[in-house]
mmCIF file of C-alpha atoms in Angstrom:
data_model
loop_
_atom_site.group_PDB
_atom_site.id
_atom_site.type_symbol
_atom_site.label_atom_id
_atom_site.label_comp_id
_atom_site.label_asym_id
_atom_site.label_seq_id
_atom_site.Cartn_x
_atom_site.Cartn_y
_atom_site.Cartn_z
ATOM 1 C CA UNK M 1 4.913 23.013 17.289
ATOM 2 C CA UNK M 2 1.706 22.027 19.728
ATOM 3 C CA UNK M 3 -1.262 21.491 18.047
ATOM 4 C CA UNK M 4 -1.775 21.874 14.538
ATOM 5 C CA UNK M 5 -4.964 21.398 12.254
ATOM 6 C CA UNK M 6 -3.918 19.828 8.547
ATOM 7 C CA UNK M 7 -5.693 18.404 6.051
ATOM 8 C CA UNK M 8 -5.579 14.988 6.001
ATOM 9 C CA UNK M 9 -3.924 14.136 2.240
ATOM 10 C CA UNK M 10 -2.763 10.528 3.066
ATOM 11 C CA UNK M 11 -3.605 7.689 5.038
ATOM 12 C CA UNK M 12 -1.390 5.014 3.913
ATOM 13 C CA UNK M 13 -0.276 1.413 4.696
ATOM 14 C CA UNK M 14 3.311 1.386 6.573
ATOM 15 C CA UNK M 15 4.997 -1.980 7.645
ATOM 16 C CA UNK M 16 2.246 -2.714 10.165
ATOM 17 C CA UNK M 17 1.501 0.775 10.725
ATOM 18 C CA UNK M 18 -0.346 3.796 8.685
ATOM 19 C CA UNK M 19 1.673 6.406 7.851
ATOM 20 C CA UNK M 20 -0.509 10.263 7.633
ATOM 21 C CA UNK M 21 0.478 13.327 6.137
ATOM 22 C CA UNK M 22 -1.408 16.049 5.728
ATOM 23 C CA UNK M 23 -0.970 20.187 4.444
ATOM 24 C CA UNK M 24 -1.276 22.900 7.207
ATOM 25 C CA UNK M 25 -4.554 24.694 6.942
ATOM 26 C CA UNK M 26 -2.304 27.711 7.699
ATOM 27 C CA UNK M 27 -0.334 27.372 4.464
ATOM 28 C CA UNK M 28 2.592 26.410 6.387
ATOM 29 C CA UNK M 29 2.880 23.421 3.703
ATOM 30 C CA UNK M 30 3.538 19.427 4.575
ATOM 31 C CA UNK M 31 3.915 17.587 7.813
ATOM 32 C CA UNK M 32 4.218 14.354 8.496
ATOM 33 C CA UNK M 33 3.336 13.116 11.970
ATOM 34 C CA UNK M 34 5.329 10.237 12.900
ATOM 35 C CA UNK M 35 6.325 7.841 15.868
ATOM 36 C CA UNK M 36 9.684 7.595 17.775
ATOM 37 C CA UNK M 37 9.766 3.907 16.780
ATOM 38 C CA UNK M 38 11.714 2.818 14.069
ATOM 39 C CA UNK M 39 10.536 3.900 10.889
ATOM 40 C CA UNK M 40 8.269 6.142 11.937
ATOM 41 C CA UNK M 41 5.125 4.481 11.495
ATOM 42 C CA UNK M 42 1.791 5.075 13.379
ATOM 43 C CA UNK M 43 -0.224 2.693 15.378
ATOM 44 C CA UNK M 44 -3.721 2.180 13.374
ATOM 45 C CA UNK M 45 -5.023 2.879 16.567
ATOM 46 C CA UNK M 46 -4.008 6.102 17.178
ATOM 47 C CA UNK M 47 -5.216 7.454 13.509
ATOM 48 C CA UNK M 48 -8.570 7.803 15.064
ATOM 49 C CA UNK M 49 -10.393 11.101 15.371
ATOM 50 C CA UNK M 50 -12.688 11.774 18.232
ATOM 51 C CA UNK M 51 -16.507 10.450 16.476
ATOM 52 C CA UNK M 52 -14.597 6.872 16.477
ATOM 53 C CA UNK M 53 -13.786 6.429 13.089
ATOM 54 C CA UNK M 54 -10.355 6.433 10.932
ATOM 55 C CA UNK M 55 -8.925 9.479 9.713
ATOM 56 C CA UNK M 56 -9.807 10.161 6.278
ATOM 57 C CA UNK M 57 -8.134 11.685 3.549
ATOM 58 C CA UNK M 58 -9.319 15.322 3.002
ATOM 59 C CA UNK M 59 -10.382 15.484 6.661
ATOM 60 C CA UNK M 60 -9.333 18.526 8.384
ATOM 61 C CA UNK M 61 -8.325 17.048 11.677
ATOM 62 C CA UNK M 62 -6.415 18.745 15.025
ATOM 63 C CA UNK M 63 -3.705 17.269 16.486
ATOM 64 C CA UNK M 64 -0.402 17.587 18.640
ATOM 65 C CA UNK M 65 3.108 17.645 17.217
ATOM 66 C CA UNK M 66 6.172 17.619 19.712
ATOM 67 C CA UNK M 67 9.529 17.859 18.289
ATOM 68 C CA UNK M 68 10.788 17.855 14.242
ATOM 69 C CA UNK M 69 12.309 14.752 13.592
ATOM 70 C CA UNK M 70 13.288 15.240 9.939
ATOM 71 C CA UNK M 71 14.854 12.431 7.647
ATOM 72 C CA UNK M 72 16.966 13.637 4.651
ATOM 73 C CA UNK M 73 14.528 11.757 2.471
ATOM 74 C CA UNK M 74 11.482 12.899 4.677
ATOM 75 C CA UNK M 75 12.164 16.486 5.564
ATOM 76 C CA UNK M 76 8.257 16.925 7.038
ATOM 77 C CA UNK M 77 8.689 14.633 10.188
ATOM 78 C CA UNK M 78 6.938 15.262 13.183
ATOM 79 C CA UNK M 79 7.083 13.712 16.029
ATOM 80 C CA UNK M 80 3.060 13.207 17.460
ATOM 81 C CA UNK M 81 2.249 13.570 20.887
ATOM 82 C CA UNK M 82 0.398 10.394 22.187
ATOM 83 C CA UNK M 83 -2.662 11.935 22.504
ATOM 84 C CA UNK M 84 -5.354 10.712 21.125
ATOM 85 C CA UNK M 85 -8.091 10.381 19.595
ATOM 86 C CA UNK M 86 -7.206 13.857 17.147
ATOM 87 C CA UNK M 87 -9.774 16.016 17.050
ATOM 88 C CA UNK M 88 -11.968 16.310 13.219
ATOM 89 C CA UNK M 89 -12.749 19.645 12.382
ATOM 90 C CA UNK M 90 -14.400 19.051 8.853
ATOM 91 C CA UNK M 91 -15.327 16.187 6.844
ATOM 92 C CA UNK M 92 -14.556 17.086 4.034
ATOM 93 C CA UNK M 93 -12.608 20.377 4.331
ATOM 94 C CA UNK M 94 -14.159 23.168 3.383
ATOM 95 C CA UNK M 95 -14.634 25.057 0.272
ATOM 96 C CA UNK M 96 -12.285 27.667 1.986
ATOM 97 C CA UNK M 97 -9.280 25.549 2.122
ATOM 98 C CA UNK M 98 -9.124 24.480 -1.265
ATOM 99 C CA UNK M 99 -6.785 27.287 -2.082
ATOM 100 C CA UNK M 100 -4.022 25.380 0.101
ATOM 101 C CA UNK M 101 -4.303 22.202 -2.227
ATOM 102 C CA UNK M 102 -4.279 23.922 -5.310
ATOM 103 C CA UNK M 103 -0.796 26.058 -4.139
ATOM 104 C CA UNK M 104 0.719 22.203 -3.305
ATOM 105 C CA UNK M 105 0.325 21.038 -6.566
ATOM 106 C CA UNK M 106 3.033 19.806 -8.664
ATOM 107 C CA UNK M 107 2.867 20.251 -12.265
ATOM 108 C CA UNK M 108 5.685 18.068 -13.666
ATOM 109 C CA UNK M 109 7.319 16.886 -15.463
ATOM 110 C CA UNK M 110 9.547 15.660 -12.412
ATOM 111 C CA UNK M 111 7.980 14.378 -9.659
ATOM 112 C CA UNK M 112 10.174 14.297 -5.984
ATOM 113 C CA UNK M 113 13.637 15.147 -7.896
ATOM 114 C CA UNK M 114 13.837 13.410 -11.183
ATOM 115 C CA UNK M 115 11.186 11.311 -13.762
ATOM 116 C CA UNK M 116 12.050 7.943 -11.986
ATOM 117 C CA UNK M 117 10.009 5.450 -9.950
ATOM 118 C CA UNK M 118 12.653 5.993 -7.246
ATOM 119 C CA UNK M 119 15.146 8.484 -6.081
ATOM 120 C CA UNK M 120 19.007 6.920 -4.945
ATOM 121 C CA UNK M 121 19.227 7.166 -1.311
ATOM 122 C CA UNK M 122 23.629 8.290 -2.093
ATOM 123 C CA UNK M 123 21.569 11.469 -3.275
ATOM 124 C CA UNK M 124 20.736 12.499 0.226
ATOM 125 C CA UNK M 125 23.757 12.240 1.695
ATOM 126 C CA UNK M 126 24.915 15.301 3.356
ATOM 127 C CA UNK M 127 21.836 16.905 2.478
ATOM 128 C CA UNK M 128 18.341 16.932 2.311
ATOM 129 C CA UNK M 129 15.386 16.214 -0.016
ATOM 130 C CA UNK M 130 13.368 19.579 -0.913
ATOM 131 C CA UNK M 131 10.157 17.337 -0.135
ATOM 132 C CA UNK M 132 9.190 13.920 -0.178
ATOM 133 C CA UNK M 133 5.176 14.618 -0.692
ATOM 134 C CA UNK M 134 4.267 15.792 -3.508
ATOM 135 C CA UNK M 135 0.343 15.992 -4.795
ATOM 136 C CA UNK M 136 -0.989 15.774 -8.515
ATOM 137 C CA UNK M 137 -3.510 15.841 -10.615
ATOM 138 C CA UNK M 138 -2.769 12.526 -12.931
ATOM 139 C CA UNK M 139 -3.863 12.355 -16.749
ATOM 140 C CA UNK M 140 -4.817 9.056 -18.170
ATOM 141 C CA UNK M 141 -4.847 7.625 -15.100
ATOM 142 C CA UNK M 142 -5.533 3.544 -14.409
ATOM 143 C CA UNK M 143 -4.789 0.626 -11.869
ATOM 144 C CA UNK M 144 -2.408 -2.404 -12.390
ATOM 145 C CA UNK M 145 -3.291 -5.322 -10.479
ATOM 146 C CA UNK M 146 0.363 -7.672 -10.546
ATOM 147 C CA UNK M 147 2.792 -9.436 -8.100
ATOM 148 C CA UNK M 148 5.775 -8.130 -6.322
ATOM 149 C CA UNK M 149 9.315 -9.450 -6.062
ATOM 150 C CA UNK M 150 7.622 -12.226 -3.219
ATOM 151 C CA UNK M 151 4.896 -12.905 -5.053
ATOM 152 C CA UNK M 152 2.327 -11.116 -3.393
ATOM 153 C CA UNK M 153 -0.280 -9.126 -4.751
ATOM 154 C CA UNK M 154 0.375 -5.442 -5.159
ATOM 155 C CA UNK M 155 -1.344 -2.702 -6.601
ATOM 156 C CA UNK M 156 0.072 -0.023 -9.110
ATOM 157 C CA UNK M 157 -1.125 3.578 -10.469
ATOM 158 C CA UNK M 158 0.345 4.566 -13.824
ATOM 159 C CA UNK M 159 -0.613 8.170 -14.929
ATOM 160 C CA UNK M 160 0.944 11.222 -16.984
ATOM 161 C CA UNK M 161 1.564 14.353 -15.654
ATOM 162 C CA UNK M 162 3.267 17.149 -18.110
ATOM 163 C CA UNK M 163 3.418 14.516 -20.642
ATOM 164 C CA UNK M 164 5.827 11.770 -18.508
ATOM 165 C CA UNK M 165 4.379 8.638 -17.472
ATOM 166 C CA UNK M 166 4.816 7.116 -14.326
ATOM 167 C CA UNK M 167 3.654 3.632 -12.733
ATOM 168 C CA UNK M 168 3.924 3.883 -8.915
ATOM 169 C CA UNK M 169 3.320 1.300 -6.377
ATOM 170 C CA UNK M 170 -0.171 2.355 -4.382
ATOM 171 C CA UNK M 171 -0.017 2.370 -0.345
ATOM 172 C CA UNK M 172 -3.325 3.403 0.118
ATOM 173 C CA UNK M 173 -4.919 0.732 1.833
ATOM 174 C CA UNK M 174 -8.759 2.021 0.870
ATOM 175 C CA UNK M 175 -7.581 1.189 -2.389
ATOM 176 C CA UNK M 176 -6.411 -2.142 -2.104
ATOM 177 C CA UNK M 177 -8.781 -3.417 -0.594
ATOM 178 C CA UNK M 178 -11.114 -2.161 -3.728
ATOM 179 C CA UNK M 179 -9.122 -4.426 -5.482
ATOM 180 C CA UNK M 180 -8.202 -6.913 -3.762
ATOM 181 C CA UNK M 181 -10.277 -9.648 -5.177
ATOM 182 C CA UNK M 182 -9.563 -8.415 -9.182
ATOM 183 C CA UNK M 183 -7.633 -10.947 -10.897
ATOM 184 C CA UNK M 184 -4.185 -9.665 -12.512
ATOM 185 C CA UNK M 185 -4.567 -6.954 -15.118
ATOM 186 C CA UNK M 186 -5.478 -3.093 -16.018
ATOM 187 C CA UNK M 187 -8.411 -1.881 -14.383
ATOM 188 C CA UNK M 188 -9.864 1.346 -14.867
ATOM 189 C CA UNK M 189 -10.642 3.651 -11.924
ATOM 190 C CA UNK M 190 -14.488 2.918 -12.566
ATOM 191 C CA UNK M 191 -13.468 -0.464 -11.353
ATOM 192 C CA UNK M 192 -13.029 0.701 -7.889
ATOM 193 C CA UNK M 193 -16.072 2.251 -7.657
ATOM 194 C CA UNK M 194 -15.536 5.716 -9.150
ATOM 195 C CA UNK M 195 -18.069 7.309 -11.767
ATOM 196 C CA UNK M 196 -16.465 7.847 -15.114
ATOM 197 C CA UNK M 197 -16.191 11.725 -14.511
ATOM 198 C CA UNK M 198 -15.131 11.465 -11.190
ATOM 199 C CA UNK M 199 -11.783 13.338 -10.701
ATOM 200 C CA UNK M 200 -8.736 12.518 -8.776
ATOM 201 C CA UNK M 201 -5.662 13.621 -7.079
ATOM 202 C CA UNK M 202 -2.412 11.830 -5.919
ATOM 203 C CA UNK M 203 -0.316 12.061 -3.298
ATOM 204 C CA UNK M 204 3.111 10.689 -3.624
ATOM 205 C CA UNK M 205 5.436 10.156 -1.143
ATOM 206 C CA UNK M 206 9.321 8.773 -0.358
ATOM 207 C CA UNK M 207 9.325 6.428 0.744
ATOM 208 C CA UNK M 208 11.778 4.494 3.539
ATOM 209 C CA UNK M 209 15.256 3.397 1.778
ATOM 210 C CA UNK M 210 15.387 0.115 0.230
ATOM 211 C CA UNK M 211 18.300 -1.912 -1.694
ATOM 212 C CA UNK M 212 19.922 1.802 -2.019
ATOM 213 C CA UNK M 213 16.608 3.925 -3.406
ATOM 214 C CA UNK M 214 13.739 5.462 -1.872
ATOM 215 C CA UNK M 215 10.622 4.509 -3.648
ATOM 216 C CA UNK M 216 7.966 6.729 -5.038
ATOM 217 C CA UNK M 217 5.226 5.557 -3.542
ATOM 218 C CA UNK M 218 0.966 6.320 -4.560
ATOM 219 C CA UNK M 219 0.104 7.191 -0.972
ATOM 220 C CA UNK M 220 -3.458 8.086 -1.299
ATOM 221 C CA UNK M 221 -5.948 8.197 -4.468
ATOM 222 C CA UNK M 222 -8.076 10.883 -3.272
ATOM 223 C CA UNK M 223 -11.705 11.219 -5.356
ATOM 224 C CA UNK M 224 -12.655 15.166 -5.436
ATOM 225 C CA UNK M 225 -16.504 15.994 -3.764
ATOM 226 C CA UNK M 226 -18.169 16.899 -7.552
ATOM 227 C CA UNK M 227 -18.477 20.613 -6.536
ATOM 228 C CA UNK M 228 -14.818 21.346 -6.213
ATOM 229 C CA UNK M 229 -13.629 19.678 -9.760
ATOM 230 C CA UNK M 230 -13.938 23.227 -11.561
ATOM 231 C CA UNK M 231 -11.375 24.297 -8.854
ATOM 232 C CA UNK M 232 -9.127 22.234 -10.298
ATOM 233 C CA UNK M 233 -9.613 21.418 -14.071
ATOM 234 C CA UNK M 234 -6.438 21.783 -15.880
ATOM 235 C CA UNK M 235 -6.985 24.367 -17.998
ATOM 236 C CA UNK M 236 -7.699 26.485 -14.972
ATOM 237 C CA UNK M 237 -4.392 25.243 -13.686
ATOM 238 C CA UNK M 238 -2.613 25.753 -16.799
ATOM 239 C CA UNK M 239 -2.019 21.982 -16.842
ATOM 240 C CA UNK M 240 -0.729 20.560 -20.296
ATOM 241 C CA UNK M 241 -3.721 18.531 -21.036
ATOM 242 C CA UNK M 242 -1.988 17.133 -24.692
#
C-alpha cells in the first residue's frame, strides 16, 4: 500500500503494546496497522508522530503500510513499515473529513455480527469477519468502574444504540487512567472530565480470541470538538433517539 494518511479513530491498550486504527482519508474505509510480532501489537514507541508526542485519536496522521496481513476476525491488518516517527497532518482533522466518519457509522442494532459482548471465534472459520471496527454514536452512555476475572481493576462503557444495550470492556488507555483512582461504581462521563453536553463517539473493535470468543472491545471514547456535534446529532443521522 506505501504510505497512507488515516484518521486516527483508536489508540488503545494491547498486551504491552497500543493497538491504532484509523479510517482512510480517501474513503478507502478501516486499516489497522499492525506488527509482525505475535498479536500484532505496536511498540508505544513507535505511535509517535513527528512534533514528539503520542498519536491521538482524530489525528490525521501519514504513515507507511507494507503488506496486508488480515486475520479472519481482523480483516483491516496492515503490516507498518518501521519507520517512524508518522508524520501528523492535522490535529484535529479537518472540517473536510468529517464526511468519512459520518459514512463509517454504524447504526445498530447489531454491532460486529450479532447484539453480544463477544462474537464465537468457530464463526470465523473458513471465512472472514465483514469488519472488526465498527464506530458509534452511543445513547445513554456511562462508565462502570469493577474487577475482572483476576481481580484487577477494569473499566466498562454501557450504552444503547437502536434501542440494544451493550456494556463493553474499554481499552482506551486515556480513559483509564481518568479513572483510575474512582472507587467501584457508575460514573457518568462528566466524571472524566467531559462537560455535560459534550458528545461522543465509540469505536469498537475485535478483539484477539480468548476461551473460544473474540471480545467486543471500547477501543477509544472519542469527545467531538463542539463545532462538529450538529454534524452528527441523531436526528440528522436518522438515529432512533427513543
Amino acid at each position: 500500500m506505501g504510505a497512507v494518511e488515516i484518521i486516527c479513530m483508536a489508540n488503545s491498550r494491547k498486551l504491552d503494546g497500543r493497538c491504532i486504527a484509523g479510517l482512510k482519508t480517501d474513503g478507502g474505509g478501516w486499516v489497522r496497522p499492525v506488527s509482525a510480532d505475535q498479536g500484532g501489537a505496536l511498540p508505544p514507541y513507535q505511535c509517535r508522530v513527528d512534533d514528539g508526542t503520542e498519536v491521538r485519536t482524530l489525528d490525521v496522521i501519514r504513515l507507511d503500510l507494507s503488506i496486508p496481513l488480515p486475520q479472519s476476525y481482523q480483516p483491516e491488518n496492515w503490516l507498518v513499515r518501521n519507520t517512524m516517527p508518522w508524520r501528523l497532518i492535522s490535529r484535529p482533522a479537518p472540517e473536510s473529513l468529517i464526511q468519512i466518519m459520518r459514512s463509517n457509522l454504524v447504526s445498530g442494532p447489531c454491532l460486529l455480527g450479532n447484539t453480544n459482548d463477544r462474537v464465537p471465534a468457530a464463526s470465523f472459520s473458513g471465512t472472514s469477519a465483514p469488519s472488526s471496527l465498527a464506530l458509534v454514536i452511543p445513547r445513554n452512555p456511562y462508565l462502570r468502574v469493577t474487577k475482572d476475572v483476576n481481580n484487577r481493576k477494569q473499566l466498562r462503557a454501557i450504552f444503547e444504540i437502536s434501542r440494544t444495550y451493550y456494556d463493553l470492556v474499554v481499552t482506551d488507555p486515556v480513559w483509564e487512567r481518568k479513572l483510575r483512582n474512582h472507587p467501584e461504581g457508575d460514573y457518568p462521563l462528566t466524571a472524566a472530565g467531559l462537560k455535560p453536553d459534550d458528545m461522543v463517539l465509540l469505536t469498537v473493535s475485535l478483539g484477539e480470541p480468548f476461551n473460544g470468543y473474540c471480545y467486543k472491545l471500547v477501543a477509544a471514547i472519542i469527545v467531538l470538538p463542539e463545532s462538529w456535534r450538529d454534524f452528527f446529532e441523531p436526528r440528522r443521522l436518522g438515529v432512533a433517539t427513543k
